[in-house]
GROMACS .gro file of C-alpha atoms in nm:
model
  329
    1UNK     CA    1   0.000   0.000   0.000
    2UNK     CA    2   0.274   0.244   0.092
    3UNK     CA    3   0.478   0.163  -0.215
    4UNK     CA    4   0.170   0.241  -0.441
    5UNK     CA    5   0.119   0.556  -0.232
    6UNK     CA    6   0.498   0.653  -0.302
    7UNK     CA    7   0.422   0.590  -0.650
    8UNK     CA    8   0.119   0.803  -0.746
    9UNK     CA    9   0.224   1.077  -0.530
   10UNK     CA   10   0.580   1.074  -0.773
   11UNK     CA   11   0.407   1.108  -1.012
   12UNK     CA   12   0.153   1.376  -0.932
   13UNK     CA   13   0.432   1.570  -0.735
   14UNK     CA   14   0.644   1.546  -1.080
   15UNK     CA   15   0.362   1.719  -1.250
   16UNK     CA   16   0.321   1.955  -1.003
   17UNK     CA   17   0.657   2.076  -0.994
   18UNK     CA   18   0.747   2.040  -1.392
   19UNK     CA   19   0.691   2.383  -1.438
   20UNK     CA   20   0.936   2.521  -1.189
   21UNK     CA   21   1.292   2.544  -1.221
   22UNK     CA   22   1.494   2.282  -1.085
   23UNK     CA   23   1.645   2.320  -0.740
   24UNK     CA   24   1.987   2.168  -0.600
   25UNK     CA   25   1.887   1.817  -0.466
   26UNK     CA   26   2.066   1.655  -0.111
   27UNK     CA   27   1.989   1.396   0.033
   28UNK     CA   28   1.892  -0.418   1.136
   29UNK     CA   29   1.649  -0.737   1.152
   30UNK     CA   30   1.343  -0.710   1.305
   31UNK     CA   31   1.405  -1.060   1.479
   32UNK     CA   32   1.044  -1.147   1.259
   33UNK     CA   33   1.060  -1.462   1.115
   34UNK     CA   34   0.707  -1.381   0.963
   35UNK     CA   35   0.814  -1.031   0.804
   36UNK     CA   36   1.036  -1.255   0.516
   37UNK     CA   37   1.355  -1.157   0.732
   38UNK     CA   38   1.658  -1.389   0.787
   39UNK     CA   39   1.648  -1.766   0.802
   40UNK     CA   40   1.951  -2.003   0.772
   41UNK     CA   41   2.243  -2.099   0.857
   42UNK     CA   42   2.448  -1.799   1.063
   43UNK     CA   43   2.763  -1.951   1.024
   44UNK     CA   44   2.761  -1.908   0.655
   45UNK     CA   45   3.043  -1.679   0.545
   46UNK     CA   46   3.020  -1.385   0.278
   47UNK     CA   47   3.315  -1.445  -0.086
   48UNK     CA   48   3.324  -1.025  -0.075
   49UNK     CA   49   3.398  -0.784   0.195
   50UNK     CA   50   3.073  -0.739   0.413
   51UNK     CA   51   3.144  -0.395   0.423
   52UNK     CA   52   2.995  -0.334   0.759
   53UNK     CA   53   2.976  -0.003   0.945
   54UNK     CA   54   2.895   0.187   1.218
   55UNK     CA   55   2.965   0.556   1.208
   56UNK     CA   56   3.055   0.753   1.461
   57UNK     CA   57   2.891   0.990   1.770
   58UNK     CA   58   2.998   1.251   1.535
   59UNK     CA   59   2.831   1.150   1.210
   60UNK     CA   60   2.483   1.135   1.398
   61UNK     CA   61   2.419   1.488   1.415
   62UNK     CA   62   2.580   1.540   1.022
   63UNK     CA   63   2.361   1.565   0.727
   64UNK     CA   64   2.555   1.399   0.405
   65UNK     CA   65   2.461   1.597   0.065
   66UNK     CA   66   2.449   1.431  -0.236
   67UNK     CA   67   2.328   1.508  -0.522
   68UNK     CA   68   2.012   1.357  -0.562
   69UNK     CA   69   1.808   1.411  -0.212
   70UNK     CA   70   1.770   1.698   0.082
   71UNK     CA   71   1.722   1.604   0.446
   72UNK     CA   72   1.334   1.549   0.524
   73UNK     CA   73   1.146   1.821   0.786
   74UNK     CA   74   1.002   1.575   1.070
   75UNK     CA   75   0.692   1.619   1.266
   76UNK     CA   76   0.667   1.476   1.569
   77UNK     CA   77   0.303   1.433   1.570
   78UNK     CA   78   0.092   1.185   1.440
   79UNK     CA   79  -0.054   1.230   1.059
   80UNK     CA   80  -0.435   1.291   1.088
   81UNK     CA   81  -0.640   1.162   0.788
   82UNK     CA   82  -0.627   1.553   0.642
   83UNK     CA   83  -0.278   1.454   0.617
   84UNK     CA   84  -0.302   1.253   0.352
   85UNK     CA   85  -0.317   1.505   0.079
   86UNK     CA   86   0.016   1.597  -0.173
   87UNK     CA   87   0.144   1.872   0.044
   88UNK     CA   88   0.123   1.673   0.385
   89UNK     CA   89   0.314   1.307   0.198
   90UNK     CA   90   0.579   1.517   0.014
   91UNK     CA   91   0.826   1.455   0.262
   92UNK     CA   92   0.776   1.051   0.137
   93UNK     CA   93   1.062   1.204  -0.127
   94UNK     CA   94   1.377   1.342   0.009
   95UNK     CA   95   1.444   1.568  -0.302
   96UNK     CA   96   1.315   1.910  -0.372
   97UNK     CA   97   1.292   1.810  -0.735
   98UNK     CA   98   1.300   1.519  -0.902
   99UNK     CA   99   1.539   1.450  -1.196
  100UNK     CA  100   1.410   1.273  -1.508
  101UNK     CA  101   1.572   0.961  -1.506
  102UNK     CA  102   1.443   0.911  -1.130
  103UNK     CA  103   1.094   0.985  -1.222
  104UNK     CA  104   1.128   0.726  -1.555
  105UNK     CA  105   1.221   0.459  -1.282
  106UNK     CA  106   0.882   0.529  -1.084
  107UNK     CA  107   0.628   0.543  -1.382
  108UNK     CA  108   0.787   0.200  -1.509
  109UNK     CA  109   0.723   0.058  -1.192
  110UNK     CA  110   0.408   0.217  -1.148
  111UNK     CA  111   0.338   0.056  -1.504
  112UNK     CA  112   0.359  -0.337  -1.331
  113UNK     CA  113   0.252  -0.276  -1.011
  114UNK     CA  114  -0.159  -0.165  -0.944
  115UNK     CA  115  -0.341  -0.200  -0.601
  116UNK     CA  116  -0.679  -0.330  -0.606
  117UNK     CA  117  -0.750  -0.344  -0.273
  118UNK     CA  118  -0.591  -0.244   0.117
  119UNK     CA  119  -0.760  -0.291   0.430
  120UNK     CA  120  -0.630  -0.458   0.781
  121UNK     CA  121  -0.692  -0.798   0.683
  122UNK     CA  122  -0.522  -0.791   0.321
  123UNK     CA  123  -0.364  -0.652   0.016
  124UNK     CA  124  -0.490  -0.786  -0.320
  125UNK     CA  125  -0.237  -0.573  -0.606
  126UNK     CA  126  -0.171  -0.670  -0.941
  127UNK     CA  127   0.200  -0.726  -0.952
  128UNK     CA  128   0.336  -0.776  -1.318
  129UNK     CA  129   0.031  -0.939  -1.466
  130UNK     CA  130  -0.002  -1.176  -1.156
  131UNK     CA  131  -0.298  -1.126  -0.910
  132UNK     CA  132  -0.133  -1.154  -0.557
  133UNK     CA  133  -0.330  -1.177  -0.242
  134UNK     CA  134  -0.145  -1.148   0.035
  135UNK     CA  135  -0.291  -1.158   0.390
  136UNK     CA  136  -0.163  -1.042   0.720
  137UNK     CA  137  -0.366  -1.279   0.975
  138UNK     CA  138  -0.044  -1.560   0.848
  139UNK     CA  139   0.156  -1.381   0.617
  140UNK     CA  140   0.065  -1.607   0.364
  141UNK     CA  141   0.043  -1.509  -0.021
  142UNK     CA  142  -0.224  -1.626  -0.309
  143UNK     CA  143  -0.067  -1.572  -0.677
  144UNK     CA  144  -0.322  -1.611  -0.930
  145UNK     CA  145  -0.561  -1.780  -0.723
  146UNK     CA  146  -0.303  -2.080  -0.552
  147UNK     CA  147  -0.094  -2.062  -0.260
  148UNK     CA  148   0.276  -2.010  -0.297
  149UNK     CA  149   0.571  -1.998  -0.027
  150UNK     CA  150   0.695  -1.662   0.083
  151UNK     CA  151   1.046  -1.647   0.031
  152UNK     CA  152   1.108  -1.685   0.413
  153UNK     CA  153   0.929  -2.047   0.389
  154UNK     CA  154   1.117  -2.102   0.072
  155UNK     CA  155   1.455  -2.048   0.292
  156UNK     CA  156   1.260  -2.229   0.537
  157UNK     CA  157   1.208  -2.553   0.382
  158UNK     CA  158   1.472  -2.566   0.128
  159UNK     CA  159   1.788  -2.416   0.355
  160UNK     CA  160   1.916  -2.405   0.752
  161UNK     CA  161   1.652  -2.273   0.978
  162UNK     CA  162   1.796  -2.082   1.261
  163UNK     CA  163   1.470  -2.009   1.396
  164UNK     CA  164   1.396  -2.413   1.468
  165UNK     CA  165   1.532  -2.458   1.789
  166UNK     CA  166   1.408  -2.129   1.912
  167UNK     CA  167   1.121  -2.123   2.173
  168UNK     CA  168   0.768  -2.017   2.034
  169UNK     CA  169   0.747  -1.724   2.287
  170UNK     CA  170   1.111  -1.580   2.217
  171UNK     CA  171   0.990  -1.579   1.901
  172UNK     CA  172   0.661  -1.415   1.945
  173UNK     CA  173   0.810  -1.142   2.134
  174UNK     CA  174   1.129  -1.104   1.881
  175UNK     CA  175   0.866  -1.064   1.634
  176UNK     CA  176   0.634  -0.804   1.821
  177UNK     CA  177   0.973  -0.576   1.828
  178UNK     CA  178   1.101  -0.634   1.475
  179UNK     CA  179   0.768  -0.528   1.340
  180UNK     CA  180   0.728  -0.222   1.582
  181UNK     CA  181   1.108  -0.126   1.434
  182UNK     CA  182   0.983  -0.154   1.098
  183UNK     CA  183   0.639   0.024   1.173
  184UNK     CA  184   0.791   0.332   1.315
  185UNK     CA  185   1.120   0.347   1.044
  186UNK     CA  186   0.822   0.344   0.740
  187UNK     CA  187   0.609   0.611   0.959
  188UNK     CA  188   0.920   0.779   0.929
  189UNK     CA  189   0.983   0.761   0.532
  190UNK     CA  190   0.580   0.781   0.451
  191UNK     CA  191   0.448   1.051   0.680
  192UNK     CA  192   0.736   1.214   0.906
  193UNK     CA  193   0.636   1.074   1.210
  194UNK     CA  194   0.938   1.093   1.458
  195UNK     CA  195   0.839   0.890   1.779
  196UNK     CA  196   1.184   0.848   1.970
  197UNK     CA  197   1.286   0.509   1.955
  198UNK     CA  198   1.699   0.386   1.967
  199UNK     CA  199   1.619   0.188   1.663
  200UNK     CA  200   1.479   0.484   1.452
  201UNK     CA  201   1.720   0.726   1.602
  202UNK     CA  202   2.016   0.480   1.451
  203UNK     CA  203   1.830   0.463   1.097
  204UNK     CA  204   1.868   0.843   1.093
  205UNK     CA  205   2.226   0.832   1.172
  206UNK     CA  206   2.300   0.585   0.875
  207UNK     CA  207   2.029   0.765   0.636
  208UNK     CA  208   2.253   1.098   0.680
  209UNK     CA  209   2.592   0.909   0.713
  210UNK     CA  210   2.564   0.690   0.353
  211UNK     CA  211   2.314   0.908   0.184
  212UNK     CA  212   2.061   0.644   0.169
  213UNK     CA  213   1.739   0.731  -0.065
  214UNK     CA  214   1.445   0.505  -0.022
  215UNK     CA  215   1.161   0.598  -0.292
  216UNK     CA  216   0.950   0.307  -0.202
  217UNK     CA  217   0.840   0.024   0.090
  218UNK     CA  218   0.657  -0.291   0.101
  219UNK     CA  219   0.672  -0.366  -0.260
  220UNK     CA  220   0.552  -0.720  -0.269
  221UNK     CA  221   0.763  -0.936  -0.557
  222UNK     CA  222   0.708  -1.239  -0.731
  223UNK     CA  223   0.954  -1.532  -0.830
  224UNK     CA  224   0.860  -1.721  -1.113
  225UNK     CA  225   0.981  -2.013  -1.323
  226UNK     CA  226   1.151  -1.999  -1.675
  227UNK     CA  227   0.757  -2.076  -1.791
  228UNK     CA  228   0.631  -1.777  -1.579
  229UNK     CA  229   0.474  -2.050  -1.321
  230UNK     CA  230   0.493  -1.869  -0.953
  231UNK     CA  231   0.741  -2.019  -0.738
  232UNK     CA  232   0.711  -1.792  -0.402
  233UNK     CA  233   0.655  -1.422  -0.326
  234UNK     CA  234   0.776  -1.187  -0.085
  235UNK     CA  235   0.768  -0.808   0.032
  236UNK     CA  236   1.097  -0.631   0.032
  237UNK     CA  237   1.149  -0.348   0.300
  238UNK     CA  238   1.295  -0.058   0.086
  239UNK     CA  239   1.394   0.051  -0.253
  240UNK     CA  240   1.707   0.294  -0.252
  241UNK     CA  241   1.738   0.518  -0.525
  242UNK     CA  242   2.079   0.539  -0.684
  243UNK     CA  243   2.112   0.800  -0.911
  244UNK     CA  244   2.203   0.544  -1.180
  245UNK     CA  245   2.020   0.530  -1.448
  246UNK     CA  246   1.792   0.221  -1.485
  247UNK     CA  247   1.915   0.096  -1.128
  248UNK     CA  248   1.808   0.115  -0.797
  249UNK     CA  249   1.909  -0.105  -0.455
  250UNK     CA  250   1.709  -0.319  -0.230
  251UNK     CA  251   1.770  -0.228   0.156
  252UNK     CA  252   1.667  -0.469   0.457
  253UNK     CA  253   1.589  -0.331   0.801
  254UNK     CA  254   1.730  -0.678   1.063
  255UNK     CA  255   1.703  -0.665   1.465
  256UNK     CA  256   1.868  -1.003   1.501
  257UNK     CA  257   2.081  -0.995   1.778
  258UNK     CA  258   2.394  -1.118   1.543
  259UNK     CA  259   2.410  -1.019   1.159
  260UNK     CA  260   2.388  -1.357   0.978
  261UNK     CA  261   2.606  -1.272   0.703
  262UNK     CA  262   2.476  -1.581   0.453
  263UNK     CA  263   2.122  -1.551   0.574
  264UNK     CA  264   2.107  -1.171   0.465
  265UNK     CA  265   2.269  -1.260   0.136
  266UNK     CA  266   1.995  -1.542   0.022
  267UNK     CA  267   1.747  -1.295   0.134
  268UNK     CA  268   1.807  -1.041  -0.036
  269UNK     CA  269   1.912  -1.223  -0.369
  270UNK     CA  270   1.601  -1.404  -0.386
  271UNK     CA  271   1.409  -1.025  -0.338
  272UNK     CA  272   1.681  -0.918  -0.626
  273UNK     CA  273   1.564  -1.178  -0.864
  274UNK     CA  274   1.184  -1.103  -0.829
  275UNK     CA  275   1.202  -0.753  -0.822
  276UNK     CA  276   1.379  -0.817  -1.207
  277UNK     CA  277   1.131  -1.008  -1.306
  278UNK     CA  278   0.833  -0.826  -1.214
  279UNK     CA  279   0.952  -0.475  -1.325
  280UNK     CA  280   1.246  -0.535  -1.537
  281UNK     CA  281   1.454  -0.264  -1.316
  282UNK     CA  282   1.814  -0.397  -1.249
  283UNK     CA  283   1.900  -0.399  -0.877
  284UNK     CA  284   2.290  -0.364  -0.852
  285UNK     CA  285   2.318  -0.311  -0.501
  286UNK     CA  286   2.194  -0.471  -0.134
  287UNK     CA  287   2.188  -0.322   0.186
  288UNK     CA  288   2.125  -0.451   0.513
  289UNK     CA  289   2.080  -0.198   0.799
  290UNK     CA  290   2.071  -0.420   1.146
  291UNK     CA  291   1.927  -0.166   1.472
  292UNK     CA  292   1.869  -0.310   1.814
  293UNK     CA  293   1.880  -0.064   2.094
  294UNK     CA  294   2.162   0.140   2.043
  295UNK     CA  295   2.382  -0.036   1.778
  296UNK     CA  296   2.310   0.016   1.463
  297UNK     CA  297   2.564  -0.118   1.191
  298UNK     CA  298   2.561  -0.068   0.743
  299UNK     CA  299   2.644  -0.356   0.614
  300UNK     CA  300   2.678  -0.406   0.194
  301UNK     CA  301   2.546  -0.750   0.077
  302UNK     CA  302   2.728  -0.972  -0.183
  303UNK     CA  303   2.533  -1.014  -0.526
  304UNK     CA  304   2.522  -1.348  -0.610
  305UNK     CA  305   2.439  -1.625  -0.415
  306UNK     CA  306   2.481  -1.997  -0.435
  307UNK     CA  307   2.168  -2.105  -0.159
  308UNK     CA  308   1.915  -1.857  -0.331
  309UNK     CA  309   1.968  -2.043  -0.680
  310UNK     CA  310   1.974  -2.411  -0.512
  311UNK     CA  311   1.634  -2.278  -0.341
  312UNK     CA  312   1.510  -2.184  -0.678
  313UNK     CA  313   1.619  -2.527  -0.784
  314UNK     CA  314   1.414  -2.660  -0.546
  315UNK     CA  315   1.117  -2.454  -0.581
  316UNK     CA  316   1.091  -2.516  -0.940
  317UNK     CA  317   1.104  -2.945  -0.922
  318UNK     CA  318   0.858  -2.882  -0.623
  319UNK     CA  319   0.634  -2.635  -0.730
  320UNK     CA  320   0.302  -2.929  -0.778
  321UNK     CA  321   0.265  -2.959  -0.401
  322UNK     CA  322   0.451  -2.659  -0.293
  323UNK     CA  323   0.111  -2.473  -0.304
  324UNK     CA  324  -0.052  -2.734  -0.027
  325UNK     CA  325   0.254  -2.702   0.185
  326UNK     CA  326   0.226  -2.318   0.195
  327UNK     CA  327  -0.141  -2.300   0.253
  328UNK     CA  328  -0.104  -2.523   0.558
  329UNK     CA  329   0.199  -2.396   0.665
   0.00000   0.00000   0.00000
């Protein structure tokens, strides 16, 4: 729902502002096993350099330019429902203006990728010709009218589960956090809500500190096989914008206690391939941000990954019952 939102209001902002003159532009897991974050084995080990961060005291209180985004104005107040109009949501962009070759990357998007319908219970969205269903009650997603895996039961079922041995009520509460992290960072990025929390404090620090960019959440992706047969479907956390033409990056939000370096990786490669199927955007670079309490840490993930292609492997031989499995899962 939020990614259409970003979407339309793109596009209406771009027309609002065409006639202007341009002005100069600036600029971990939630613990949720049900939110498609990490699953596997954490003692996997990363070919590249992780490239893991954490900046400094200093870099929390410094604004890094670049030169496609300006640092957002934050309310600290809750949006009402009046807030909901252009003016109130233009902060969802962090650019004064946006430059052509961002704005071709939103209409093509907006070109796969229609909402039909949002309430509590579910979002139905038409998501590159496939009619996707996917309901919050079990996290569970319908693709053309049959059950498929999310890519967390994918990792699930087809690669280590860290998450097995872990007691149902560690996970329940793990869970409750992660998803109030991730509730409060996208209140953030949608409507400039600012309610103090460690964990969004430390996403502001590494927004300013690497320039980050998100122009969308929540965009729900599909997988499919060479024959266009749905294999599993997922939402990813953020797009990143990276003033490449044609490009953007996929970014993970992770409140695991540890950062499961080969967990992250299949994760996120599995979101990379759907997203290029369903929109035909290339995604040349991952991020992971993990936040718990005070520590919040960048991390760059490797492209390429050898247990996301054996789990499309498997998804592929599998796919006749895979649809039972998922649906009773």
């Amino acid at each position: 729902m939020v990614f259409i939102v970003f979407i339309i209001i793109a596009v209406l902002y771009f027309a609002f502002k065409s006639g202007s003159s341009g002005s100069s532009h600036s600029n971990s897991n939630s613990g949720n096993p049900t939110r498609d974050n990490d699953s596997g084995n954490s003692n996997r080990t990363s070919p590249c350099n992780n490239g893991s961060h954490s900046p400094s005291a200093s870099s929390s209180s410094t604004s890094r330019a670049t030169s496609y985004g300006r640092k957002q104005t934050v309310s600290s107040h809750p949006a009402t429902s009046s807030q909901t109009s252009l003016e109130a949501n233009i902060n969802v962009f962090p650019f004064s203006s946006p430059d052509q070759k961002f704005m071709a990357l939103v209409l093509k998007m907006g070109e796969k990728y229609h909402l039909v319908s949002s309430d509590s219970r579910q979002i139905v969205a038409e998501v590159n010709g496939h009619n996707v269903v996917f309901r919050y009650s079990d996290h569970s997603y319908m693709v053309d009218g049959s059950y498929v895996p999310s890519i967390t039961q994918a990792m699930q079922m087809y690669g280590p589960n860290i998450y097995s041995n872990v007691p149902v009520d560690v996970l329940a509460r793990a869970a409750a956090r992660g998803t109030a992290m991730h509730n409060a960072i996208e209140r953030y990025e949608a409507f400039g809500i600012s309610n103090y929390s460690p964990e969004l404090e430390g996403y502001k620090r590494l927004k300013s500190a690497y320039g980050l960019t998100p122009i969308g959440m929540e965009a729900i992706v599909v997988i499919s096989d060479e024959l266009g047969k749905p294999l599993c479907a997922g939402r990813l956390d953020f797009l990143l914008f990276t003033g490449r033409p044609n490009s953007l990056a996929i970014m993970d939000l992770k409140r695991t206690s540890t950062y499961h370096v080969g967990n992250v990786a299949t994760q996120l490669n599995l979101y990379k391939k759907g997203f290029e199927q369903c929109f035909g955007i290339t995604i040349d670079k991952l991020v992971c941000l993990r936040l718990r309490d005070y520590v919040a840490e960048y991390h760059n993930v490797c492209i390429g990954d050898e247990m996301a292609e054996h789990i499309l492997g498997c998804l592929s031989r599998d796919s006749g019952y895979l649809g039972r499995v998922a649906q009773a899962y």
